[in-house]
Short mmCIF file of C-alpha atoms and ligand atoms in Angstrom, two decimals:
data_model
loop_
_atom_site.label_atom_id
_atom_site.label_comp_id
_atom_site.label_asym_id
_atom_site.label_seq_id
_atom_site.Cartn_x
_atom_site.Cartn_y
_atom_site.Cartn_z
CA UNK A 244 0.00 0.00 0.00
CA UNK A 245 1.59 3.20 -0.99
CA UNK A 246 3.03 5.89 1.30
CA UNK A 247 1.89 9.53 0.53
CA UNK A 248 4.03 12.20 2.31
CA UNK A 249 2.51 15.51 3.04
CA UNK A 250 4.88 17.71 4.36
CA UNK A 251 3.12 21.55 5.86
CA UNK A 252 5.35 24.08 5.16
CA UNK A 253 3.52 27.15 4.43
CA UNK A 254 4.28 28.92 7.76
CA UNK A 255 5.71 32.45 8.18
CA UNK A 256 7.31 31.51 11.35
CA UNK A 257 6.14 34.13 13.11
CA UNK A 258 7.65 33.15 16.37
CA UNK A 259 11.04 32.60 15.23
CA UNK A 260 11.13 36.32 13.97
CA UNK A 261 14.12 37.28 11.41
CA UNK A 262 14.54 37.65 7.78
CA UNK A 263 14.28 34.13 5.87
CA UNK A 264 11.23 32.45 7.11
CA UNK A 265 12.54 28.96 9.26
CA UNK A 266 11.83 26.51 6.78
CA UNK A 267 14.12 27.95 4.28
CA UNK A 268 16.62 29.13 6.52
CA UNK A 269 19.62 27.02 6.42
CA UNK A 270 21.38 24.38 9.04
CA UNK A 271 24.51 23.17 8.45
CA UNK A 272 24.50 24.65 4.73
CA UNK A 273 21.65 23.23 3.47
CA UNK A 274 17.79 24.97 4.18
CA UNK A 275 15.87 23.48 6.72
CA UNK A 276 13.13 22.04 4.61
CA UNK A 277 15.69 20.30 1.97
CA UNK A 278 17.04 18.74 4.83
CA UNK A 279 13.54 17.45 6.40
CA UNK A 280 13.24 16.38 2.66
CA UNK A 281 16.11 14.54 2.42
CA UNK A 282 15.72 12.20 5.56
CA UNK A 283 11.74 11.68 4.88
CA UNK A 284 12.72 10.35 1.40
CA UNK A 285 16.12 8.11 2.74
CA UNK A 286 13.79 5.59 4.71
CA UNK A 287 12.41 4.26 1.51
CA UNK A 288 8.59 4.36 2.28
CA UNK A 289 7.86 7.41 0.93
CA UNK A 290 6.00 6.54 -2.57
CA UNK A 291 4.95 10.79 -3.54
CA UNK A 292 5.57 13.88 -1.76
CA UNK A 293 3.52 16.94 -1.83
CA UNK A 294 5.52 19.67 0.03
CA UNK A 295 2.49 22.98 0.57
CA UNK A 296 5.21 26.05 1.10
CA UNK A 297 3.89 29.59 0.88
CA UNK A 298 2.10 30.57 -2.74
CA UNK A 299 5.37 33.24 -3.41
CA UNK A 300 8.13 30.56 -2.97
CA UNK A 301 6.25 27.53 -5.52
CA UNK A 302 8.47 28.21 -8.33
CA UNK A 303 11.51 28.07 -6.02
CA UNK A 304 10.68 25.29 -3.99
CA UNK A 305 10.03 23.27 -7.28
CA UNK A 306 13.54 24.39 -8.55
CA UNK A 307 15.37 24.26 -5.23
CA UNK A 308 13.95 21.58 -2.88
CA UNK A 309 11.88 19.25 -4.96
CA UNK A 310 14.09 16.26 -5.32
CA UNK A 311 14.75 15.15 -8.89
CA UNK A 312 15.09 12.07 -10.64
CA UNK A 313 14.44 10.21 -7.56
CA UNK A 314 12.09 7.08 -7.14
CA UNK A 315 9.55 9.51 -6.07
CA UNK A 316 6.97 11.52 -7.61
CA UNK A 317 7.38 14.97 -5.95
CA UNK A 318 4.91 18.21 -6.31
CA UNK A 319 4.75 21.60 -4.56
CA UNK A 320 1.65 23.03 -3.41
CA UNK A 321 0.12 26.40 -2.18
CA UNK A 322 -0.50 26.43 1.54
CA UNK A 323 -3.42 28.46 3.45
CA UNK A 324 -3.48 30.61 6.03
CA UNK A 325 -3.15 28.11 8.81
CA UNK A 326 -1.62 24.89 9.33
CA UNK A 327 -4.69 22.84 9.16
CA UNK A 328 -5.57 24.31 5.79
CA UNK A 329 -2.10 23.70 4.61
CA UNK A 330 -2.38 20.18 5.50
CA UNK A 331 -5.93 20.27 3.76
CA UNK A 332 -4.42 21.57 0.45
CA UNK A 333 -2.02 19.18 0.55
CA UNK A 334 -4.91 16.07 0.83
CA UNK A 335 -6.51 17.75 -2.32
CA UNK A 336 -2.87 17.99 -4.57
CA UNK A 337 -3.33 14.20 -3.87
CA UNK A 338 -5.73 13.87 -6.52
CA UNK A 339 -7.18 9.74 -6.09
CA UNK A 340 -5.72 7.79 -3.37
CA UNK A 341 -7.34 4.61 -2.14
CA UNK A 342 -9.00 4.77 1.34
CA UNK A 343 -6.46 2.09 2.56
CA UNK A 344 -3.33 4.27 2.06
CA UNK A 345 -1.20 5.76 3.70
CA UNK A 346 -0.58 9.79 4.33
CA UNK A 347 2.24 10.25 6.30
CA UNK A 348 1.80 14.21 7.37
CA UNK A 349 5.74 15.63 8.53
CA UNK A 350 6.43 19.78 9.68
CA UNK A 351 8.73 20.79 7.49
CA UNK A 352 10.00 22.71 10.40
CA UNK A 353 11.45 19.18 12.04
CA UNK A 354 14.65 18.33 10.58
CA UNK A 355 15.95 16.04 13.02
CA UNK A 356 13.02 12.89 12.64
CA UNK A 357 14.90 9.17 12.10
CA UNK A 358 13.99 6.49 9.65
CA UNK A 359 13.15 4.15 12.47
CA UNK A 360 10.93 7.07 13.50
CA UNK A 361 9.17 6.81 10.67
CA UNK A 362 8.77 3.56 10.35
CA UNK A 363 7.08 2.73 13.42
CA UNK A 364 4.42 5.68 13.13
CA UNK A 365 3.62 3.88 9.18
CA UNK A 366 2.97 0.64 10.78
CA UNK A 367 1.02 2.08 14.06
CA UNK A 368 -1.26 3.88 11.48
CA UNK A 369 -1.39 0.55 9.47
CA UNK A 370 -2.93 -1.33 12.33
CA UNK A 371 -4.79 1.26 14.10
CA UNK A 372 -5.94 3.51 11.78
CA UNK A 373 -4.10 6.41 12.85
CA UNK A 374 -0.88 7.53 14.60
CA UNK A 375 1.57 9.87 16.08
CA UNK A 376 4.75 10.17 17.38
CA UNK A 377 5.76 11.48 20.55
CA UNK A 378 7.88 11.57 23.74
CA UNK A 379 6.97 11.54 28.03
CA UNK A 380 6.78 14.78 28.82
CA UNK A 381 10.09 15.60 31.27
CA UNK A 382 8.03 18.40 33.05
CA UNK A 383 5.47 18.10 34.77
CA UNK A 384 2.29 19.74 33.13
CA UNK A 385 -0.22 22.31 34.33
CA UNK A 386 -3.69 23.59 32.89
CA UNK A 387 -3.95 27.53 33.59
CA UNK A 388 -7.11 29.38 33.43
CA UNK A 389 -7.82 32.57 31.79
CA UNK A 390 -6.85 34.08 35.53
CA UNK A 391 -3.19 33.17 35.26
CA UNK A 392 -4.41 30.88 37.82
CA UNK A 393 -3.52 26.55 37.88
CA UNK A 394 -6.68 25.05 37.93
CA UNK A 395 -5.03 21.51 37.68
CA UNK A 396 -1.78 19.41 37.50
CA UNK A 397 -1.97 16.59 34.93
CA UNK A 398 -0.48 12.63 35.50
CA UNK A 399 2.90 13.03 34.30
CA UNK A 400 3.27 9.43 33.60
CA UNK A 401 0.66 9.66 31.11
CA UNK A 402 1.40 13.07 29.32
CA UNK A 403 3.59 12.87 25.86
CA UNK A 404 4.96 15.82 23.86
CA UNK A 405 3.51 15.43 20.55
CA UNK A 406 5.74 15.30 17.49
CA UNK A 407 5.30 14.62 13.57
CA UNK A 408 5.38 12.21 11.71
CA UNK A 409 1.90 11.45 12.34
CA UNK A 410 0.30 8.72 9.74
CA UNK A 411 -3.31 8.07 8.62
CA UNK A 412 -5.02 5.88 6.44
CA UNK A 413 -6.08 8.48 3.82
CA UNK A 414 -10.03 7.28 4.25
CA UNK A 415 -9.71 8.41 7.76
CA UNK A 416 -7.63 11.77 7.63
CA UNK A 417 -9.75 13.03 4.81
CA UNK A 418 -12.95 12.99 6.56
CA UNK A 419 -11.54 13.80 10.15
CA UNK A 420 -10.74 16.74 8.36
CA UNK A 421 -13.84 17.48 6.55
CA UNK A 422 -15.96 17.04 9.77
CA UNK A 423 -13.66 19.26 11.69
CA UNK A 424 -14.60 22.13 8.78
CA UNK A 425 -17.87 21.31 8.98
CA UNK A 426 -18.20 21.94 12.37
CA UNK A 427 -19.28 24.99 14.61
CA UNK A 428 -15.86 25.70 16.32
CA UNK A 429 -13.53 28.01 15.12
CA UNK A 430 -10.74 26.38 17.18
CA UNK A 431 -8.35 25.48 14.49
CA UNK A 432 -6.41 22.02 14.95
CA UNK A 433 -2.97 22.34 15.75
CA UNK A 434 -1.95 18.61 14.56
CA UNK A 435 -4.05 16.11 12.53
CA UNK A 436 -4.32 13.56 14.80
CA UNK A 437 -6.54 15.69 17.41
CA UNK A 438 -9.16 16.06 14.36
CA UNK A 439 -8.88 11.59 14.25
CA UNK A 440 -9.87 11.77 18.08
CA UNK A 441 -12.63 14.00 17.70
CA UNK A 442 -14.12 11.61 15.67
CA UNK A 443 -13.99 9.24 18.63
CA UNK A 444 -11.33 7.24 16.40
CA UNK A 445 -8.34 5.39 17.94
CA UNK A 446 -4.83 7.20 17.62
CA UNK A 447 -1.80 5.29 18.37
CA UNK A 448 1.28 6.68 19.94
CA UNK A 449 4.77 5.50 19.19
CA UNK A 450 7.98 6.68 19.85
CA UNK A 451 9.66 9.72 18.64
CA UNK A 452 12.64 11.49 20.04
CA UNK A 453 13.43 14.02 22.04
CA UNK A 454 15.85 15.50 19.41
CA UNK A 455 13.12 15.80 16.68
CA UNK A 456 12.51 19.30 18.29
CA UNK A 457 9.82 21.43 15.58
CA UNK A 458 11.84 24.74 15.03
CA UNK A 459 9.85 27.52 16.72
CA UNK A 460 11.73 30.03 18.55
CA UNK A 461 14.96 31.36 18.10
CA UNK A 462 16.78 29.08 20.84
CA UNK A 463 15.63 25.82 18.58
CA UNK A 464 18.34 26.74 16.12
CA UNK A 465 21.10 27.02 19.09
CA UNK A 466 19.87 23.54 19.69
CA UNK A 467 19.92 22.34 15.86
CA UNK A 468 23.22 23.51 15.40
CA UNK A 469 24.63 21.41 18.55
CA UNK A 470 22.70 18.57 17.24
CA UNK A 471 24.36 19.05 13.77
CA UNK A 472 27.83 19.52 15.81
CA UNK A 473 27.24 16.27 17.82
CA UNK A 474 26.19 14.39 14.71
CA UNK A 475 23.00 14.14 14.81
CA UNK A 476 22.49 14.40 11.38
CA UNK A 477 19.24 13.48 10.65
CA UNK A 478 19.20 9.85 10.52
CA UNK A 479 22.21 10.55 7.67
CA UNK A 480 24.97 9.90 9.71
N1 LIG B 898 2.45 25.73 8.46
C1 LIG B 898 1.86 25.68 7.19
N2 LIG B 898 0.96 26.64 6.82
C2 LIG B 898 0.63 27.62 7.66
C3 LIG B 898 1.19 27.68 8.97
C4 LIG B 898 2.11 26.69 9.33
O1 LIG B 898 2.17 24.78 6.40
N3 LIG B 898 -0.21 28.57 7.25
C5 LIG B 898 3.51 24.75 8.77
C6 LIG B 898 4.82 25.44 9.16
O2 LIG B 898 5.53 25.86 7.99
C7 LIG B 898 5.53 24.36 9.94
C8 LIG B 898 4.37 23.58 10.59
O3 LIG B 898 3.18 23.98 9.90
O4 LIG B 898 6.28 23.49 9.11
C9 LIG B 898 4.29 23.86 12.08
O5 LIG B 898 3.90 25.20 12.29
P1 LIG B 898 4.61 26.28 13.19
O6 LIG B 898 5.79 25.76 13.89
O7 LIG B 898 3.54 26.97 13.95
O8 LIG B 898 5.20 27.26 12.04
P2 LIG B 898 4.74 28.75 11.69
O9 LIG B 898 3.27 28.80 11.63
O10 LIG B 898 5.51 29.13 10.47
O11 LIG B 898 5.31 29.57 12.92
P3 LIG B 898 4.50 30.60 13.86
O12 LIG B 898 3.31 29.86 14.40
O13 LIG B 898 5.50 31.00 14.90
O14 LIG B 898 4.13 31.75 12.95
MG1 LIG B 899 2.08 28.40 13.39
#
């Protein structure tokens, strides 16, 4: 059963601040995204990859990033104004996919995933339905209401830090999504695999690592760099 990669990059990285948005800054000489790219692609599941990168940088993503002549097919995409509808572009560049496949959705923004990673979250989603990745949170982790105030302290034992890759089968991903659209809320979804639970579906966690950091603030690329120092080189080393 085939392996469809989406991979959100569409973000202006408002957080981060700067000049170059994140995904295209560059780590160790090569952009960010290139390298998320690059490790997605050397586990050898990936069948297509749709990479949805901000409307103005297509033409250069497609002459940049988008690998070539690899045993891939590879497209760009327009993102949206938010993650989820970047996500939700993506699922329509797919064009027909059978409901049994796979879509394997990656931030572009998290250079550091493994192929074992990758693999594990593909054959949760395989099984169950649906999957993410994660790690136990170290900290221990409070809910604060609008007051500034704690109104409770969650089991530690049972709180993970969510990560990409997640992995759907495509049946399942398309219409959590089109029921989250279709409802009331205006909350928008964060990852993809909170829209598989609000349709009371099953989502499995596996294990991803703490090092598979998602670049969001300006200390994450202090961080990258040591990684990329200490040879952590995405799953290329
Ligand atoms: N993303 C996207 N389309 C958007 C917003 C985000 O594809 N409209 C992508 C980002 O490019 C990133 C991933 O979703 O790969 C995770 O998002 P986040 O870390 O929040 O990135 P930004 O939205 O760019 O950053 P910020 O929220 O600080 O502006
Ligand atoms: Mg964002």
């Amino acid at each position: 059963m085939a392996v469809h990669a989406i991979v959100p990059a569409a973000g202006s990285g408002t957080r981060m601040g700067g000049g170059v948005p994140k995904q295209f800054r560059e780590l160790a000489g090569e952009p960010v995204l290139a390298r998320t790219v690059r490790v997605l692609l050397s586990c050898g599941k990936v069948d297509t990859l749709t990479l949805v990168v901000p409307p103005a940088d297509l033409e250069a993503v497609r002459s940049e990033i988008l690998p070539q002549g690899q045993d891939v097919s590879a497209q760009a995409a327009a993102g949206g104004a938010d993650r989820q509808e970047s996500v939700w572009k993506g699922i329509l560049a797919l064009g027909n996919v059978a409901p049994d496949e796979i879509i394997l959705v990656h931030d572009g923004v998290r250079p550091f995933l493994t192929p074992p990673v990758i693999e594990h979250v593909i054959q949760a989603a395989r099984k169950t339905g649906a999957a993410t990745c994660g790690v136990p949170s170290k900290d221990t982790i409070k809910l604060v209401g609008k007051s500034g105030l704690v109104e409770s302290t969650l089991d530690r034992s049972r709180c993970y830090l969510v990560q990409t890759p997640q992995a759907f089968r495509y049946e399942i991903l398309r219409r959590a999504h089109e029921e989250w659209m279709k409802s009331a809320t205006e909350a928008r979804a964060t990852d993809d695999a909170m829209m598989v639970e609000r349709l009371g579906l099953p989502v499995a966690m596996t294990e991803g690592l703490y090092e598979n950091i998602k670049l969001t603030t300006p200390e994450d690329f202090l961080l990258a760099d040591a990684f990329v120092r200490g040879g952590r080189l995405g799953g290329t080393a």
